[in-house]
Amino acid sequence: MLRPALPAALLLFIAVMLHSGAMDGLLNFLDFGAGVLALVSLSVTVLWGLAATDRMVLKSGHRLLAQAVHRGTGVAGLGFLGLHIWAKVVQGHTDAMAAAVPFTDGARPGLIGLGTLAAYVFVAVAVTGAVRGAFTGITASRWWRGLHMSAYAAWGLALVHGLRAGRPAAGYALVGYAICLVAVAVRLALRMRDSRRNTGELP
């Protein structure tokens, strides 16, 4: 009984949003905040991914929880990333071609291209992470590990893109970026130190 009414209710809700101007407010919020939320979420994803590899403090159950949070924040980060791209295209700050093909933006090809590259790497890391079981064997496992660790490079590109591609960053955004940078750098340094101590190799 309720299923036929759901599409009508959704259309009515969208019509009310458009008529009241709330959609413009939402677009403005996404224009300002979706990119920051994406970067913060993906930074948290990196941190929880590093935490999930800890074997000196965390027990197996805690590592499983960390992996679950790692995946959840990764999905949230990709969701915010999609909203960020959609809002920028809708608002006319770039076009669909530049969002899809790196370094084709007419005004800021380099900075927008960095964001596009980072987005592709994040998506590739997420997809291969979801199908990790398919990477069996030593060689395939090394390929998976190398691709997964490319998220660090993508995160760095996203940070440069976020700081330089658009309008001057607001104070809260700069604080958020700084916290993300320091947190990831410290946690990665600790991971590398522990790895060298235990195996003599980089993580």
Short mmCIF file of C-alpha atoms in Angstrom, two decimals:
data_model
loop_
_atom_site.label_atom_id
_atom_site.label_comp_id
_atom_site.label_asym_id
_atom_site.label_seq_id
_atom_site.Cartn_x
_atom_site.Cartn_y
_atom_site.Cartn_z
CA MET A 1 0.00 0.00 0.00
CA LEU A 2 2.78 2.43 0.89
CA ARG A 3 5.17 1.66 -1.97
CA PRO A 4 3.23 3.54 -4.69
CA ALA A 5 3.04 6.57 -2.42
CA LEU A 6 6.79 6.77 -1.77
CA PRO A 7 7.80 8.18 -5.20
CA ALA A 8 4.99 10.73 -5.02
CA ALA A 9 6.05 11.74 -1.50
CA LEU A 10 9.66 12.07 -2.64
CA LEU A 11 8.68 14.24 -5.60
CA LEU A 12 6.55 16.41 -3.33
CA PHE A 13 9.42 16.78 -0.89
CA ILE A 14 11.79 17.83 -3.70
CA ALA A 15 9.22 20.33 -5.05
CA VAL A 16 8.81 21.90 -1.59
CA MET A 17 12.60 22.08 -1.18
CA LEU A 18 12.99 23.82 -4.54
CA HIS A 19 10.11 26.23 -3.94
CA SER A 20 11.32 27.23 -0.48
CA GLY A 21 14.89 27.84 -1.61
CA ALA A 22 16.22 25.18 0.75
CA MET A 23 17.92 23.43 -2.15
CA ASP A 24 20.01 26.55 -2.81
CA GLY A 25 21.07 26.55 0.82
CA LEU A 26 21.99 22.89 0.61
CA LEU A 27 24.03 23.49 -2.55
CA ASN A 28 25.84 26.39 -0.90
CA PHE A 29 26.65 24.23 2.11
CA LEU A 30 27.91 21.41 -0.11
CA ASP A 31 29.91 23.89 -2.17
CA PHE A 32 31.71 25.03 0.98
CA GLY A 33 31.76 21.91 3.10
CA ALA A 34 31.53 18.66 1.12
CA GLY A 35 35.17 18.72 0.08
CA VAL A 36 36.32 19.37 3.63
CA LEU A 37 34.10 16.58 4.94
CA ALA A 38 35.48 14.25 2.26
CA LEU A 39 39.08 14.99 3.18
CA VAL A 40 38.44 14.70 6.90
CA SER A 41 36.58 11.40 6.43
CA LEU A 42 39.32 9.97 4.22
CA SER A 43 41.96 11.16 6.69
CA VAL A 44 40.13 9.31 9.46
CA THR A 45 40.01 6.31 7.11
CA VAL A 46 43.80 6.42 6.75
CA LEU A 47 44.23 6.69 10.53
CA TRP A 48 41.94 3.74 11.26
CA GLY A 49 43.61 1.74 8.51
CA LEU A 50 46.94 2.31 10.21
CA ALA A 51 45.41 1.42 13.58
CA ALA A 52 44.03 -1.82 12.15
CA THR A 53 47.58 -2.99 11.39
CA ASP A 54 48.82 -2.51 14.96
CA ARG A 55 49.77 -5.80 16.61
CA MET A 56 51.60 -4.46 19.64
CA VAL A 57 48.68 -2.81 21.44
CA LEU A 58 45.48 -3.99 19.76
CA LYS A 59 44.17 -7.52 20.04
CA SER A 60 42.55 -9.31 17.10
CA GLY A 61 39.03 -8.26 18.12
CA HIS A 62 40.09 -4.62 18.37
CA ARG A 63 41.77 -4.83 14.97
CA LEU A 64 38.58 -6.18 13.45
CA LEU A 65 36.69 -3.23 14.94
CA ALA A 66 39.30 -0.84 13.59
CA GLN A 67 38.94 -2.42 10.14
CA ALA A 68 35.17 -1.96 10.31
CA VAL A 69 35.55 1.73 11.20
CA HIS A 70 38.19 2.03 8.45
CA ARG A 71 35.71 0.71 5.87
CA GLY A 72 32.80 2.77 7.20
CA THR A 73 34.67 6.07 7.15
CA GLY A 74 36.00 5.18 3.70
CA VAL A 75 32.47 4.77 2.37
CA ALA A 76 31.47 8.06 4.02
CA GLY A 77 34.49 9.79 2.51
CA LEU A 78 33.63 8.55 -0.99
CA GLY A 79 30.04 9.69 -0.47
CA PHE A 80 31.17 13.20 0.49
CA LEU A 81 33.61 13.13 -2.44
CA GLY A 82 30.74 12.38 -4.82
CA LEU A 83 28.71 15.24 -3.35
CA HIS A 84 31.72 17.55 -3.63
CA ILE A 85 32.19 16.79 -7.32
CA TRP A 86 28.45 17.08 -8.03
CA ALA A 87 28.17 20.42 -6.22
CA LYS A 88 31.16 21.91 -8.04
CA VAL A 89 29.79 20.87 -11.43
CA VAL A 90 26.25 22.08 -10.65
CA GLN A 91 27.55 25.40 -9.32
CA GLY A 92 29.63 25.90 -12.45
CA HIS A 93 33.03 25.95 -10.74
CA THR A 94 34.19 23.25 -13.16
CA ASP A 95 32.57 21.04 -15.80
CA ALA A 96 31.88 17.34 -16.09
CA MET A 97 34.77 16.84 -18.51
CA ALA A 98 37.29 18.32 -16.09
CA ALA A 99 35.79 16.26 -13.27
CA ALA A 100 36.21 13.07 -15.31
CA VAL A 101 39.45 13.71 -17.23
CA PRO A 102 42.46 15.00 -15.26
CA PHE A 103 44.08 18.30 -16.24
CA THR A 104 41.38 19.42 -18.69
CA ASP A 105 39.87 22.25 -16.64
CA GLY A 106 40.13 25.51 -18.54
CA ALA A 107 40.98 27.78 -15.61
CA ARG A 108 42.97 25.62 -13.17
CA PRO A 109 43.98 22.42 -14.96
CA GLY A 110 46.75 21.49 -12.54
CA LEU A 111 44.93 21.90 -9.25
CA ILE A 112 41.62 20.48 -10.45
CA GLY A 113 43.50 17.64 -12.11
CA LEU A 114 45.14 16.72 -8.81
CA GLY A 115 41.70 16.35 -7.27
CA THR A 116 40.50 14.19 -10.17
CA LEU A 117 43.54 11.92 -9.90
CA ALA A 118 43.10 11.62 -6.15
CA ALA A 119 39.45 10.69 -6.60
CA TYR A 120 40.31 7.91 -9.07
CA VAL A 121 42.95 6.48 -6.75
CA PHE A 122 40.60 6.56 -3.76
CA VAL A 123 37.91 4.75 -5.77
CA ALA A 124 40.43 2.16 -6.98
CA VAL A 125 41.68 1.60 -3.43
CA ALA A 126 38.12 1.22 -2.15
CA VAL A 127 37.14 -1.26 -4.88
CA THR A 128 40.25 -3.41 -4.47
CA GLY A 129 39.86 -3.23 -0.70
CA ALA A 130 36.32 -4.57 -1.00
CA VAL A 131 37.52 -7.54 -3.08
CA ARG A 132 40.76 -8.19 -1.21
CA GLY A 133 40.04 -11.91 -1.15
CA ALA A 134 40.57 -12.01 -4.90
CA PHE A 135 44.24 -11.06 -4.45
CA THR A 136 45.60 -14.45 -3.42
CA GLY A 137 49.22 -15.48 -3.71
CA ILE A 138 52.39 -13.56 -2.91
CA THR A 139 52.58 -11.57 -6.16
CA ALA A 140 48.91 -10.56 -6.17
CA SER A 141 49.12 -9.68 -2.48
CA ARG A 142 52.06 -7.36 -3.17
CA TRP A 143 50.13 -5.68 -5.99
CA TRP A 144 47.18 -5.19 -3.65
CA ARG A 145 49.42 -3.80 -0.90
CA GLY A 146 51.10 -1.36 -3.30
CA LEU A 147 47.79 -0.13 -4.66
CA HIS A 148 46.28 0.19 -1.21
CA MET A 149 49.26 2.22 0.00
CA SER A 150 48.83 4.57 -2.95
CA ALA A 151 46.00 6.05 -0.86
CA TYR A 152 48.71 8.00 0.98
CA ALA A 153 49.75 9.70 -2.26
CA ALA A 154 46.11 10.33 -3.19
CA TRP A 155 45.53 11.82 0.25
CA GLY A 156 48.45 14.20 -0.27
CA LEU A 157 47.13 15.25 -3.69
CA ALA A 158 43.68 15.81 -2.17
CA LEU A 159 45.19 17.99 0.54
CA VAL A 160 46.95 20.22 -2.01
CA HIS A 161 43.78 20.33 -4.13
CA GLY A 162 41.65 21.29 -1.13
CA LEU A 163 43.96 24.09 -0.04
CA ARG A 164 44.71 25.63 -3.43
CA ALA A 165 42.04 24.76 -6.00
CA GLY A 166 39.18 26.95 -4.84
CA ARG A 167 38.49 30.02 -2.76
CA PRO A 168 40.80 30.75 0.18
CA ALA A 169 40.09 28.14 2.84
CA ALA A 170 38.06 29.22 5.84
CA GLY A 171 39.62 29.08 9.27
CA TYR A 172 37.80 25.92 10.28
CA ALA A 173 38.93 24.23 7.07
CA LEU A 174 42.57 25.14 7.66
CA VAL A 175 42.34 23.79 11.20
CA GLY A 176 40.75 20.58 9.93
CA TYR A 177 43.43 20.14 7.25
CA ALA A 178 46.22 20.81 9.76
CA ILE A 179 44.83 18.29 12.24
CA CYS A 180 44.49 15.69 9.48
CA LEU A 181 48.05 16.30 8.27
CA VAL A 182 49.61 16.08 11.73
CA ALA A 183 47.57 13.04 12.79
CA VAL A 184 48.35 11.04 9.65
CA ALA A 185 52.04 12.03 9.69
CA VAL A 186 52.48 11.06 13.35
CA ARG A 187 50.62 7.77 13.03
CA LEU A 188 52.48 6.83 9.85
CA ALA A 189 55.83 7.66 11.47
CA LEU A 190 54.95 5.42 14.42
CA ARG A 191 53.93 2.64 12.06
CA MET A 192 57.20 2.86 10.14
CA ARG A 193 59.22 2.91 13.36
CA ASP A 194 57.46 -0.18 14.73
CA SER A 195 57.82 -1.95 11.39
CA ARG A 196 61.57 -1.27 11.24
CA ARG A 197 61.98 -2.40 14.83
CA ASN A 198 60.14 -5.68 14.23
CA THR A 199 61.11 -6.63 10.68
CA GLY A 200 63.72 -4.17 9.45
CA GLU A 201 61.44 -3.24 6.53
CA LEU A 202 59.10 -0.41 5.71
CA PRO A 203 55.36 -1.10 6.10
#
